[in-house]
Coordinates of C-alpha atoms and ligand atoms in Angstrom, one line a residue:
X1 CA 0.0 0.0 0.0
X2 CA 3.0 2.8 1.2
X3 CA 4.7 1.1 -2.1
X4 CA 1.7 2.0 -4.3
X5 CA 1.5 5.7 -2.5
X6 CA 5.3 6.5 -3.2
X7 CA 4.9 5.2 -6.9
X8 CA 1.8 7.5 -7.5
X9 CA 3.7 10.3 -5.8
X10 CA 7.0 10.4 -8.1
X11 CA 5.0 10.0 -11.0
X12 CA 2.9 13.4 -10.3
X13 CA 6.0 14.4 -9.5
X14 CA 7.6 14.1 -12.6
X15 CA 4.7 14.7 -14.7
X16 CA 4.6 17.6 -13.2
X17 CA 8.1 18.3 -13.7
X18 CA 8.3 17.5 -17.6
X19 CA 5.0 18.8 -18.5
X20 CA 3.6 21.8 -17.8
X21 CA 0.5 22.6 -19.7
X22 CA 0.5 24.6 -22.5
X23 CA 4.2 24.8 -22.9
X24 CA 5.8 23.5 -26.2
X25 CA 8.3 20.9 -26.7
X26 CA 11.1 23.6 -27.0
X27 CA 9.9 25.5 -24.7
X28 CA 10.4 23.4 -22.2
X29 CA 13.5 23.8 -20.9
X30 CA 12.6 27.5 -19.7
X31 CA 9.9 25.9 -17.2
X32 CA 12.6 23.6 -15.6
X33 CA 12.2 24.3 -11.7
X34 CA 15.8 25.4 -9.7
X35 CA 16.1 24.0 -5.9
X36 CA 16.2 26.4 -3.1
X37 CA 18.3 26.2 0.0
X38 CA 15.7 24.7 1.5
X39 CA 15.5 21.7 -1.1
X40 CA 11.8 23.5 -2.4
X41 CA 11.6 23.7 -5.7
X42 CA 11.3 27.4 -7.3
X43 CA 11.0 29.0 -10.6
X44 CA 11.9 32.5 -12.2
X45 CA 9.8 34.5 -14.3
X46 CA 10.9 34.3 -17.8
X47 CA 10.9 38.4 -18.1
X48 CA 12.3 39.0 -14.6
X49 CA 14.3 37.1 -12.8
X50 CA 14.4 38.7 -9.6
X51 CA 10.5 37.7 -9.2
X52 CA 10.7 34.2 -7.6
X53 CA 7.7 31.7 -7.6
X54 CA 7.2 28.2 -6.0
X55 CA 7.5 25.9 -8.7
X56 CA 3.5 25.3 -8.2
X57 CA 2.8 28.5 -8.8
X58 CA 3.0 27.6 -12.4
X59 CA -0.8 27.4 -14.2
X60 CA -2.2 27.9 -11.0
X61 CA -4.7 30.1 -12.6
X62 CA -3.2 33.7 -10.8
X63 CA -0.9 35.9 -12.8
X64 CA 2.3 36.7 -10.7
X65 CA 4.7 37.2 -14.0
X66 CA 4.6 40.9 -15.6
X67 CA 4.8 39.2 -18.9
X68 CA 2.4 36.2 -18.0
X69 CA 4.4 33.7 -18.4
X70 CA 3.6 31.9 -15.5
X71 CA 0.5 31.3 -16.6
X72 CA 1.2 28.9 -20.0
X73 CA -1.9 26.9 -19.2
X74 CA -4.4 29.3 -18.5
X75 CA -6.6 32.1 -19.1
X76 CA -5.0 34.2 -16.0
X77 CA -2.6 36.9 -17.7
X78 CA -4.0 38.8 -20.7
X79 CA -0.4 38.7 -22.6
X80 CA 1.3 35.5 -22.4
X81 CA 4.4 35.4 -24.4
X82 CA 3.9 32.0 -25.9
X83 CA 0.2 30.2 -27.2
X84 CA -1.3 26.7 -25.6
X85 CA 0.7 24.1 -27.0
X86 CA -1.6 21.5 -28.3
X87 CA -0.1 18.0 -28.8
X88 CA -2.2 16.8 -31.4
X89 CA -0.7 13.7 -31.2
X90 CA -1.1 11.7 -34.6
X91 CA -1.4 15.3 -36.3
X92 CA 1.0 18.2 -36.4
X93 CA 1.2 20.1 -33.0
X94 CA -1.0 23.5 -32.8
X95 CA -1.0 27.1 -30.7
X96 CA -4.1 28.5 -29.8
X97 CA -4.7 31.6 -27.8
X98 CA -4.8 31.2 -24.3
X99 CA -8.5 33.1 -24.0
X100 CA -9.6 30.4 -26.2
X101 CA -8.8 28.0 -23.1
X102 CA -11.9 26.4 -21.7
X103 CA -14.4 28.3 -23.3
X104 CA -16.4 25.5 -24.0
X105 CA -16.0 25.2 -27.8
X106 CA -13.6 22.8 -29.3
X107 CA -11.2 24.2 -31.3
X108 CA -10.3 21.5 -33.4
X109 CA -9.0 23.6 -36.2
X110 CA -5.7 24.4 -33.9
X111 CA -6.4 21.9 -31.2
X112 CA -7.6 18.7 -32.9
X113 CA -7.2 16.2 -29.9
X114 CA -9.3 18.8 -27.7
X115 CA -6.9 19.7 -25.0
X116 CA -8.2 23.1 -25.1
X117 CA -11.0 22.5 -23.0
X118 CA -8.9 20.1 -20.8
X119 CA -10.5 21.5 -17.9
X120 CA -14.6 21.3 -19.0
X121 CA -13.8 18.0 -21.3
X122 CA -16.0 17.3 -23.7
X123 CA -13.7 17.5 -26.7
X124 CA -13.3 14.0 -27.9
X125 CA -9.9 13.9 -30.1
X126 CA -10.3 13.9 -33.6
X127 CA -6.9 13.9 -34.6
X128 CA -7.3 10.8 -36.4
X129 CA -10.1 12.2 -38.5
X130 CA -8.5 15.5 -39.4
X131 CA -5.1 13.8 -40.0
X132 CA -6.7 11.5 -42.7
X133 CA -9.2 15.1 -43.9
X134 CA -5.4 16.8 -44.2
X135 CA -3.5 14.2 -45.7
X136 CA -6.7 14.1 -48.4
X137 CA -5.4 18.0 -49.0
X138 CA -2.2 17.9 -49.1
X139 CA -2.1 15.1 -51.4
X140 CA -4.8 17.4 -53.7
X141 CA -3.2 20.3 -53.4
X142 CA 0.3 18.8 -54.1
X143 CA -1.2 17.0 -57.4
X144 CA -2.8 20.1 -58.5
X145 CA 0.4 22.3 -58.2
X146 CA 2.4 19.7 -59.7
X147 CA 0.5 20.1 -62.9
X148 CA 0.3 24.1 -62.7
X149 CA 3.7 24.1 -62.1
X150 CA 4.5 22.0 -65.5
X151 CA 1.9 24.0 -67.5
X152 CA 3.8 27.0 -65.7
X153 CA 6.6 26.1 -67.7
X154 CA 5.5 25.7 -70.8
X155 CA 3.7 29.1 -70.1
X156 CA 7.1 30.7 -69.4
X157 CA 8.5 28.7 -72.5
X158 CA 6.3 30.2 -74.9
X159 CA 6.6 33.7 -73.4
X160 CA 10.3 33.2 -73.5
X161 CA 10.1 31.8 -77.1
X162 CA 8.4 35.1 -78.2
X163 CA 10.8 37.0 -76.6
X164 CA 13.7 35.5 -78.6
X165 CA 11.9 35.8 -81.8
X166 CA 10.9 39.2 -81.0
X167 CA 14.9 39.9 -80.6
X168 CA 15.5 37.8 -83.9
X169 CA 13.3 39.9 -85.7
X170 CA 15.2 42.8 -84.2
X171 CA 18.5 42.0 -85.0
X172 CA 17.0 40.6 -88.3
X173 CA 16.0 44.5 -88.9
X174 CA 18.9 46.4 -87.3
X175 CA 20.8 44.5 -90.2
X176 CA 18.8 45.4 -93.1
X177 CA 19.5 48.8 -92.3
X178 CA 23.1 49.2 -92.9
X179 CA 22.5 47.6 -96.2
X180 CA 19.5 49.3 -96.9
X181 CA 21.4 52.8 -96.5
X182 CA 24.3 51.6 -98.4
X183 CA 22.3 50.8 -101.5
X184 CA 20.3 54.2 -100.8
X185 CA 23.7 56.4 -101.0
X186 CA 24.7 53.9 -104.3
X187 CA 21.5 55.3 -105.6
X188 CA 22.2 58.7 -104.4
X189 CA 25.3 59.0 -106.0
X190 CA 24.4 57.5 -109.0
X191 CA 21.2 59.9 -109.3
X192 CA 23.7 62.7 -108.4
X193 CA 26.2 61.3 -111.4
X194 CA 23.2 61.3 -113.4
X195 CA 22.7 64.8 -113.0
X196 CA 26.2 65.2 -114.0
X197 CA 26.2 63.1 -117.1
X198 CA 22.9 65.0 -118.2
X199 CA 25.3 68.0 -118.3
X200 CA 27.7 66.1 -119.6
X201 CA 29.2 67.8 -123.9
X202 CA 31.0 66.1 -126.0
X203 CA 34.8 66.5 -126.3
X204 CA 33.9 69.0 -129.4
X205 CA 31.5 71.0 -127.7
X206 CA 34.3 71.4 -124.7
X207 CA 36.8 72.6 -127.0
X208 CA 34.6 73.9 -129.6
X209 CA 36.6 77.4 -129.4
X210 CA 40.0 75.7 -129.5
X211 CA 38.6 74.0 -132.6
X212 CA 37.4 77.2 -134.5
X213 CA 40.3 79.1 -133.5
X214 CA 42.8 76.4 -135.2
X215 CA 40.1 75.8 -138.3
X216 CA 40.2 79.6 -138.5
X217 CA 44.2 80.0 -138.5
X218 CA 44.7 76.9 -141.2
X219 CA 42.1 79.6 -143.5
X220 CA 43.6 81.8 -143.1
X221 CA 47.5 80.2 -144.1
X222 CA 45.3 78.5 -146.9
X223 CA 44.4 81.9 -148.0
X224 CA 48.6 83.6 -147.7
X225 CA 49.4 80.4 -149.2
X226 CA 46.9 81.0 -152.1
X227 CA 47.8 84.7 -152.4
X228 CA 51.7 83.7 -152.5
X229 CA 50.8 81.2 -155.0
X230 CA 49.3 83.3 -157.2
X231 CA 52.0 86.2 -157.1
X232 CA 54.8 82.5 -157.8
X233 CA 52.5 81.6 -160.6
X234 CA 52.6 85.5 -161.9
X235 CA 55.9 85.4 -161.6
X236 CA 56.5 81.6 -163.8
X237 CA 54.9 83.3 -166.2
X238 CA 56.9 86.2 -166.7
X239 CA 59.5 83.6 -166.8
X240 CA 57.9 82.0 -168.7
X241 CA 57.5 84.2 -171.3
X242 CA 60.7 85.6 -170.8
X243 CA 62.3 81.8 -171.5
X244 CA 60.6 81.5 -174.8
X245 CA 61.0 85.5 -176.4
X246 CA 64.4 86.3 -175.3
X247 CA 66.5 86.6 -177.9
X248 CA 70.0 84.6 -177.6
X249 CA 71.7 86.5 -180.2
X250 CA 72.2 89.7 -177.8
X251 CA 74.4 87.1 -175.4
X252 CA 73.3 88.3 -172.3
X253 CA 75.2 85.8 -169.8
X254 CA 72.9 86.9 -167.1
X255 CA 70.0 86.4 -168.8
X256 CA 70.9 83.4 -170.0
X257 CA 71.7 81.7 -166.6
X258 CA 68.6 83.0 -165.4
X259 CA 66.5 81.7 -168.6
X260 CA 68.7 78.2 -167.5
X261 CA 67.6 78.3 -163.6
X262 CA 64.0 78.8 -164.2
X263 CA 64.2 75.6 -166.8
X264 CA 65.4 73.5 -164.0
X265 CA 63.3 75.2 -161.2
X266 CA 60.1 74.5 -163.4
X267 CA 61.2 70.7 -164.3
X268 CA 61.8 69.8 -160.7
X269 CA 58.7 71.5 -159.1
X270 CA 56.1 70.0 -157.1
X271 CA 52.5 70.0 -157.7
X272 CA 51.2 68.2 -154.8
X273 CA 51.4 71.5 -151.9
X274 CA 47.3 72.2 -152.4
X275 CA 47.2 68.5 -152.4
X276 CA 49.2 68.5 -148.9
X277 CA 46.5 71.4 -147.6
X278 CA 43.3 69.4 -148.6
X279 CA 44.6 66.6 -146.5
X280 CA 45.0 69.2 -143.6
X281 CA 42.0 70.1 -144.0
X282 CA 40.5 66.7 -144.0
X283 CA 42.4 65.5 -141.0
X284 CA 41.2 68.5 -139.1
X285 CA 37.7 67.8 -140.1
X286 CA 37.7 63.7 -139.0
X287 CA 39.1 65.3 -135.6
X288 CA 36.2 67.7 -135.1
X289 CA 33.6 64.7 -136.5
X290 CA 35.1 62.3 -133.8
X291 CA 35.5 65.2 -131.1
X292 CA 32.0 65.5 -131.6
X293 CA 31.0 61.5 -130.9
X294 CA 33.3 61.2 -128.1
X295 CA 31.2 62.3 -124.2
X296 CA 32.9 64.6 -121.5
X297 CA 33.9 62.5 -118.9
X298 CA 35.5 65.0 -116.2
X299 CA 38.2 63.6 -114.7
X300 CA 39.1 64.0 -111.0
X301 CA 40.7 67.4 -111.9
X302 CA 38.1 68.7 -114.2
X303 CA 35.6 67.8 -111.4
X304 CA 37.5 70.0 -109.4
X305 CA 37.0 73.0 -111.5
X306 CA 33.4 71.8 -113.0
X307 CA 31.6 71.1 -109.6
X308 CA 32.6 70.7 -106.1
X309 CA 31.9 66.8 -104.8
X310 CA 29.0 66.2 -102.8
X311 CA 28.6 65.0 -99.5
X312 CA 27.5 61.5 -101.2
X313 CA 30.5 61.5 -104.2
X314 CA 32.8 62.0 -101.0
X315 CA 31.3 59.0 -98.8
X316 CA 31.3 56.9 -102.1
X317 CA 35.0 58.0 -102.5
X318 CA 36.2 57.0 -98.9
X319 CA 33.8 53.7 -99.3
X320 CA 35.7 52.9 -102.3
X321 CA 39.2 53.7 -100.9
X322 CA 38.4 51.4 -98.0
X323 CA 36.8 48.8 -99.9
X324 CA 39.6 48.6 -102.5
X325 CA 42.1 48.6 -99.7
X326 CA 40.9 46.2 -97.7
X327 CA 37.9 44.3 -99.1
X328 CA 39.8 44.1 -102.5
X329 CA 36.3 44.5 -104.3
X330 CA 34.6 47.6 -105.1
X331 CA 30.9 47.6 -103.9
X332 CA 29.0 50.6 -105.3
X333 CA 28.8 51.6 -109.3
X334 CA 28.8 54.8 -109.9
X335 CA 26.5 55.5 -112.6
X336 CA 23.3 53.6 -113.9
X337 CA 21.1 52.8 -116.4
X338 CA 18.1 53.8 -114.6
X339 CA 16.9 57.7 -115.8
X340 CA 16.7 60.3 -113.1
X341 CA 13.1 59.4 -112.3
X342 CA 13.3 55.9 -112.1
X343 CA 16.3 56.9 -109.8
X344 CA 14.0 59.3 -107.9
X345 CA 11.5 56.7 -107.7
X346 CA 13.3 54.1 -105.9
X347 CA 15.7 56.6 -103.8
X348 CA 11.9 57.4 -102.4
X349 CA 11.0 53.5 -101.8
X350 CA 13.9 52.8 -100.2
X351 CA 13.6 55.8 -97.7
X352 CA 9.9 55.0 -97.0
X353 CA 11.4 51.2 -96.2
X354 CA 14.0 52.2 -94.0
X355 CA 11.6 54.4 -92.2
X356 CA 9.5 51.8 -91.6
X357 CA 12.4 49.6 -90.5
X358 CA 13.3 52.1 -88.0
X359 CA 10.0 52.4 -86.9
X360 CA 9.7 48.2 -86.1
X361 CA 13.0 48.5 -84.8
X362 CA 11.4 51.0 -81.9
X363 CA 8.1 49.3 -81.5
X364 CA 10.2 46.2 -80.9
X365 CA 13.1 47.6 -79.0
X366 CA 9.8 49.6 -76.7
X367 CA 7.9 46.1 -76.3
X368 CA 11.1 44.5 -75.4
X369 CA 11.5 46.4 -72.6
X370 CA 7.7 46.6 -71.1
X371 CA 7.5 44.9 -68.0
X372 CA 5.6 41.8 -68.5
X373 CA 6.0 40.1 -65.4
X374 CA 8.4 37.3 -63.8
X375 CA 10.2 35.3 -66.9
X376 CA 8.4 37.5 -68.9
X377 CA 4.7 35.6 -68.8
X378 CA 2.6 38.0 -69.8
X379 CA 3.8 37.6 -73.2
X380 CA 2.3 34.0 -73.8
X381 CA -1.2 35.8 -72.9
X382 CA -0.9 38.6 -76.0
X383 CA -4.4 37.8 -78.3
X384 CA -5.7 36.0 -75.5
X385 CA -9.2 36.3 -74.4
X386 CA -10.7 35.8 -71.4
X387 CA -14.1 36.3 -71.6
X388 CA -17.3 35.4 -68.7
X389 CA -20.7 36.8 -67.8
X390 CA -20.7 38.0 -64.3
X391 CA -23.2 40.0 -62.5
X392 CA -24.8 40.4 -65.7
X393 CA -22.1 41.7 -67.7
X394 CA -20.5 39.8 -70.3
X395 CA -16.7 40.8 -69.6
X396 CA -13.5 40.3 -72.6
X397 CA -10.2 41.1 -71.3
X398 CA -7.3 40.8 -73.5
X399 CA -4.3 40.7 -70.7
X400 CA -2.1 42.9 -72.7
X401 CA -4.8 45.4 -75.4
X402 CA -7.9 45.9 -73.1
X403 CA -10.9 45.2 -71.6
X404 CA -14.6 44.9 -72.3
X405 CA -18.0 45.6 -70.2
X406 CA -20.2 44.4 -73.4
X407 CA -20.1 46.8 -75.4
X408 CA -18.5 49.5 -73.3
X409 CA -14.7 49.8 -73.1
X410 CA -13.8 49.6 -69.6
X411 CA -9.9 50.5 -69.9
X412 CA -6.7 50.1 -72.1
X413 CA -3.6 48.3 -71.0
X414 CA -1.2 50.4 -69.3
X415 CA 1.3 48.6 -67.5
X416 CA 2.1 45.9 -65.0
X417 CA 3.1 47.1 -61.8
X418 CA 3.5 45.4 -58.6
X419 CA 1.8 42.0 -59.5
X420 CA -1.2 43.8 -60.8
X421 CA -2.3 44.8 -64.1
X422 CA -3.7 48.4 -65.0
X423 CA -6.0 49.7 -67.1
X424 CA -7.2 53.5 -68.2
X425 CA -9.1 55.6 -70.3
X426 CA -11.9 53.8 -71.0
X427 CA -15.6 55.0 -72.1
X428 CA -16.6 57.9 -69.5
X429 CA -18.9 57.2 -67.0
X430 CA -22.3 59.1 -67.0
X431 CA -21.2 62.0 -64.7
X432 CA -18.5 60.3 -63.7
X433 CA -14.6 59.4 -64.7
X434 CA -13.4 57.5 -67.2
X435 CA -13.4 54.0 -66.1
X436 CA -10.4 52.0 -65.4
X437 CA -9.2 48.5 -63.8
X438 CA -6.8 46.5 -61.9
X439 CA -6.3 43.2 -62.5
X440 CA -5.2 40.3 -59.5
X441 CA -4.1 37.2 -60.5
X442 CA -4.5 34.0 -58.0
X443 CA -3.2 30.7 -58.6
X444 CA -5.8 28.1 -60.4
X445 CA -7.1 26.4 -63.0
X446 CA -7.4 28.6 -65.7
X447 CA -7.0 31.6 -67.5
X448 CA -10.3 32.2 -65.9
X449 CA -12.1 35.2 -64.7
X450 CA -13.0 34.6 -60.7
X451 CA -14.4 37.5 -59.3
X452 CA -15.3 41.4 -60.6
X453 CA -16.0 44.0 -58.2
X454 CA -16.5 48.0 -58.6
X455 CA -14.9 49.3 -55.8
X456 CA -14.9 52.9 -56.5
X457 CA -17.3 54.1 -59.3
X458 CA -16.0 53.4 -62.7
X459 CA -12.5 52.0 -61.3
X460 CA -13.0 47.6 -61.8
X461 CA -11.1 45.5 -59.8
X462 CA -10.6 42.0 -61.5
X463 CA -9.7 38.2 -60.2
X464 CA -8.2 36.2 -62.6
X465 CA -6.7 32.9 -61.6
X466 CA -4.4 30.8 -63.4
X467 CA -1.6 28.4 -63.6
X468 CA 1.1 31.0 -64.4
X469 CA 0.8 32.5 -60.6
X470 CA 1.5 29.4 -58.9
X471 CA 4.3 28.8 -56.6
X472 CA 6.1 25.5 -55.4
X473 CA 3.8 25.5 -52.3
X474 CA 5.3 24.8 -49.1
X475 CA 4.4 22.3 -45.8
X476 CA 4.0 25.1 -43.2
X477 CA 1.7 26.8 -46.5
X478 CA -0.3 23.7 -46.9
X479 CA -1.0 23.6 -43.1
X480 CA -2.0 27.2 -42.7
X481 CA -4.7 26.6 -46.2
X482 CA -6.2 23.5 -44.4
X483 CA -9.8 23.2 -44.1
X484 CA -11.0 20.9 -41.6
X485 CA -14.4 19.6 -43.3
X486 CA -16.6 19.4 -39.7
X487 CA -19.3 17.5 -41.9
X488 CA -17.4 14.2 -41.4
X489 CA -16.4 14.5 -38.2
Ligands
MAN1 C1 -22.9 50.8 -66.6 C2 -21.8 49.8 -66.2 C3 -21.6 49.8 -64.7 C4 -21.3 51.2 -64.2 C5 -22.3 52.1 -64.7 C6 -22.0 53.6 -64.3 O1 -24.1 50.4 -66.1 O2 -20.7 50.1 -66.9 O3 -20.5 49.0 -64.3 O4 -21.2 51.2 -62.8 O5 -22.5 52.1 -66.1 O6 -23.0 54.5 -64.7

């Protein structure tokens, strides 16, 4: 019988020692009593040392501790510092507040085996129950994000596939250009040389006064040479008729020797010098013929002196001196067959192009850097729709143009901004704003439309859940969703 006392005793006694109500696991050790002088056992408040209790002053239902925690176990001290531990054994453990402590309702949403009530009882443990209930949802929930998280990806991959083709076409552009402008200075030069050519005379016309002059000077030595023939041929024919009347009987010696040298100056005379002037005259006019046939070309010196070069000729000339230097092949021709209009024609097309090259080049550089969300998500929702019929509306939104109320516009896409999506300047509202919207995105089957509201007049506030905005979800996550369902308990 004294046996049976004793054992009773020392297992109060260390009960009591290793398990104060309400105090966790790892909290523990602070509720470990000390031993006086006097062998009793004694315990410090946690805040305040200097404040000494008897070790059974612990959850004895008075608050002696400034910061309550003497009182673990009860309803005593408005502010404990930590919650009722709950066991839960066969679940995971969980901390209620302490004014929830015997209140007669059982809350088996933190305190599943009903220790919260320990004092009133009547809270059967349900653990078991709730376990299997949470196990049920974990399992869902884990199978369900699984899935989202794989259709996640392939969400990301085709907003990320967009991208890179977005920057393809970019670079495909930003390349065309410096060809484009290239073969738009080829045509300006060659429209410029055009203009040139269309100015261009013939060798004859450019030296037309050299060409008189000298035609003019061989006339006139034709004509001395005529006029001095004509005063020779006098003269022969005073010889002449000196040479056949002179009479040989006076014996004039000088006459005679003269008479003599004009017989051998007429036997060895040549007819051929009007001959020798027709042939001038003839080569002088093939020169003028073929003067005339033959084009201007202006060299590098006559350009000088012509017209100065142009911007274009220059670029062209330093182009040329580079690529002969060190491409060893010359790239631009400098004249065409092409007339000035034709020239003009496609010196326009080719600036209208490269305008509208530019222009892509902005709108895609521009979209590139919109913010479209984490990995760039949004993208894979451009020219989708998401359309439902709530509170009577039939709603469109198109993530990245706009959004629809039937047939009024309720805002265009502005920007996304701190995991929302805004809209504005929609159709006015009668005596009102313009309207507007955010959009919220959950995580969910989808894309769908959840839940519209109209918060302020005019100003929309969307749900939208979806795959894209879920998130590896997390035990402590999982155990804070949990929905105990009471139905099967
Ligand atoms: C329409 C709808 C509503 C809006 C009112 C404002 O009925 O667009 O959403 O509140 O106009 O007049």
């Amino acid at each position: 019988m004294l046996f049976r006392q004793l054992l009773l005793c020392t297992l109060i006694q260390s009960l009591t020692n290793a398990d104060i109500i309400g105090v966790s696991p790892e909290n523990k050790h602070l509720y470990e009593p000390t031993i006086d002088e006097n062998g009793n056992k004694i315990w410090h408040c946690l805040n305040d040392s200097s404040i000494i209790l008897n070790y059974d002053q612990i959850n004895d239902d008075l608050c002696d501790c400034p910061d309550g925690s003497d009182e673990p176990g009860t309803n005593a001290c408005p502010k404990p510092p930590y919650k009722f531990y709950c066991a839960n054994n066969g679940h995971f453990p969980g901390y209620i507040d302490q004014f929830k402590l015997n209140d007669g309702v059982c809350d088996y949403d933190i305190c599943c085996d009903g220790s919260d009530e320990y004092k009133i009882g009547g809270c059967e443990n349900k653990c078991e129950e709730i376990h299997r209930q949470y196990e049920e949802y974990k399992n869902e929930q884990l199978s369900f994000i699984n899935k989202a998280l794989e259709k996640k990806q392939k969400i990301i991959e085709l907003a990320q596939n967009r991208r890179k083709r977005l920057i393809e076409n970019l670079h495909k552009f930003e390349r065309q250009i410096p060809e484009k402008r290239m073969e738009l200075n080829k045509l300006k030069i060659q429209f410029e040389n055009s203009e040139l050519d269309q100015q261009d005379i013939s060798v004859f016309e450019g030296l037309r006064d050299h060409f008189d002059g000298l035609v003019d000077r061989i006339n006139s030595h034709k004509r001395d040479i005529l006029k001095q023939e004509s005063k020779v041929q006098a003269l022969e024919k005073i010889l002449e008729v000196l040479s056949k009347n002179f009479n040989p009987n006076f014996n004039d010696p000088a006459v005679k020797e003269s008479i003599h040298k004009y017989q051998e100056y007429v036997s060895n005379k040549e007819e051929d010098i009007l001959e020798d002037i027709h042939e001038t005259n003839k080569l002088i006019n093939n020169l003028i013929e073929k003067a005339k046939s033959i084009p201007h070309s202006s060299t590098a010196e006559d350009s000088v002196h012509h017209s100065p070069p142009t911007i274009f000729n220059m670029i062209h000339y330093y182009f040329q001196f580079f690529a002969n230097t060190f491409l060893k092949k010359s790239v631009i021709e400098y004249h065409s067959n092409l007339s000035q209009n034709e020239l003009t024609h496609k010196i326009e097309n080719l600036e209208k192009e490269l305008e509208q090259i530019e222009k892509k080049i902005s709108i895609v550089k521009s979209n590139l850097n919109l913010n479209y969300g984490p990995n760039d998500i949004l993208r894979a929702y451009d020219q989708v729709t998401i359309s439902k019929n709530l509170g009577g509306y039939n709603y469109r939104i198109n993530l990245l143009d706009g959004i629809n109320q039937d047939d009024v516009f309720i805002g265009k896409f502005k920007e996304y901004k701190n995991d929302k999506l805004y809209y504005n300047n929609g159709d006015r509202c009668w005596n009102g704003p313009k309207r507007s919207a955010t959009i919220e995105f959950i995580c969910g089957e989808g894309p769908e439309l959840v839940s519209v509201s109209e918060p302020e007049k005019c100003h929309y506030h969307f749900i939208i859940q979806g795959e894209s905005w879920c998130n590896p979800i997390t035990e402590e996550e999982l155990k804070s969703n949990f929905k105990i369902d009471y139905h099967l308990l």
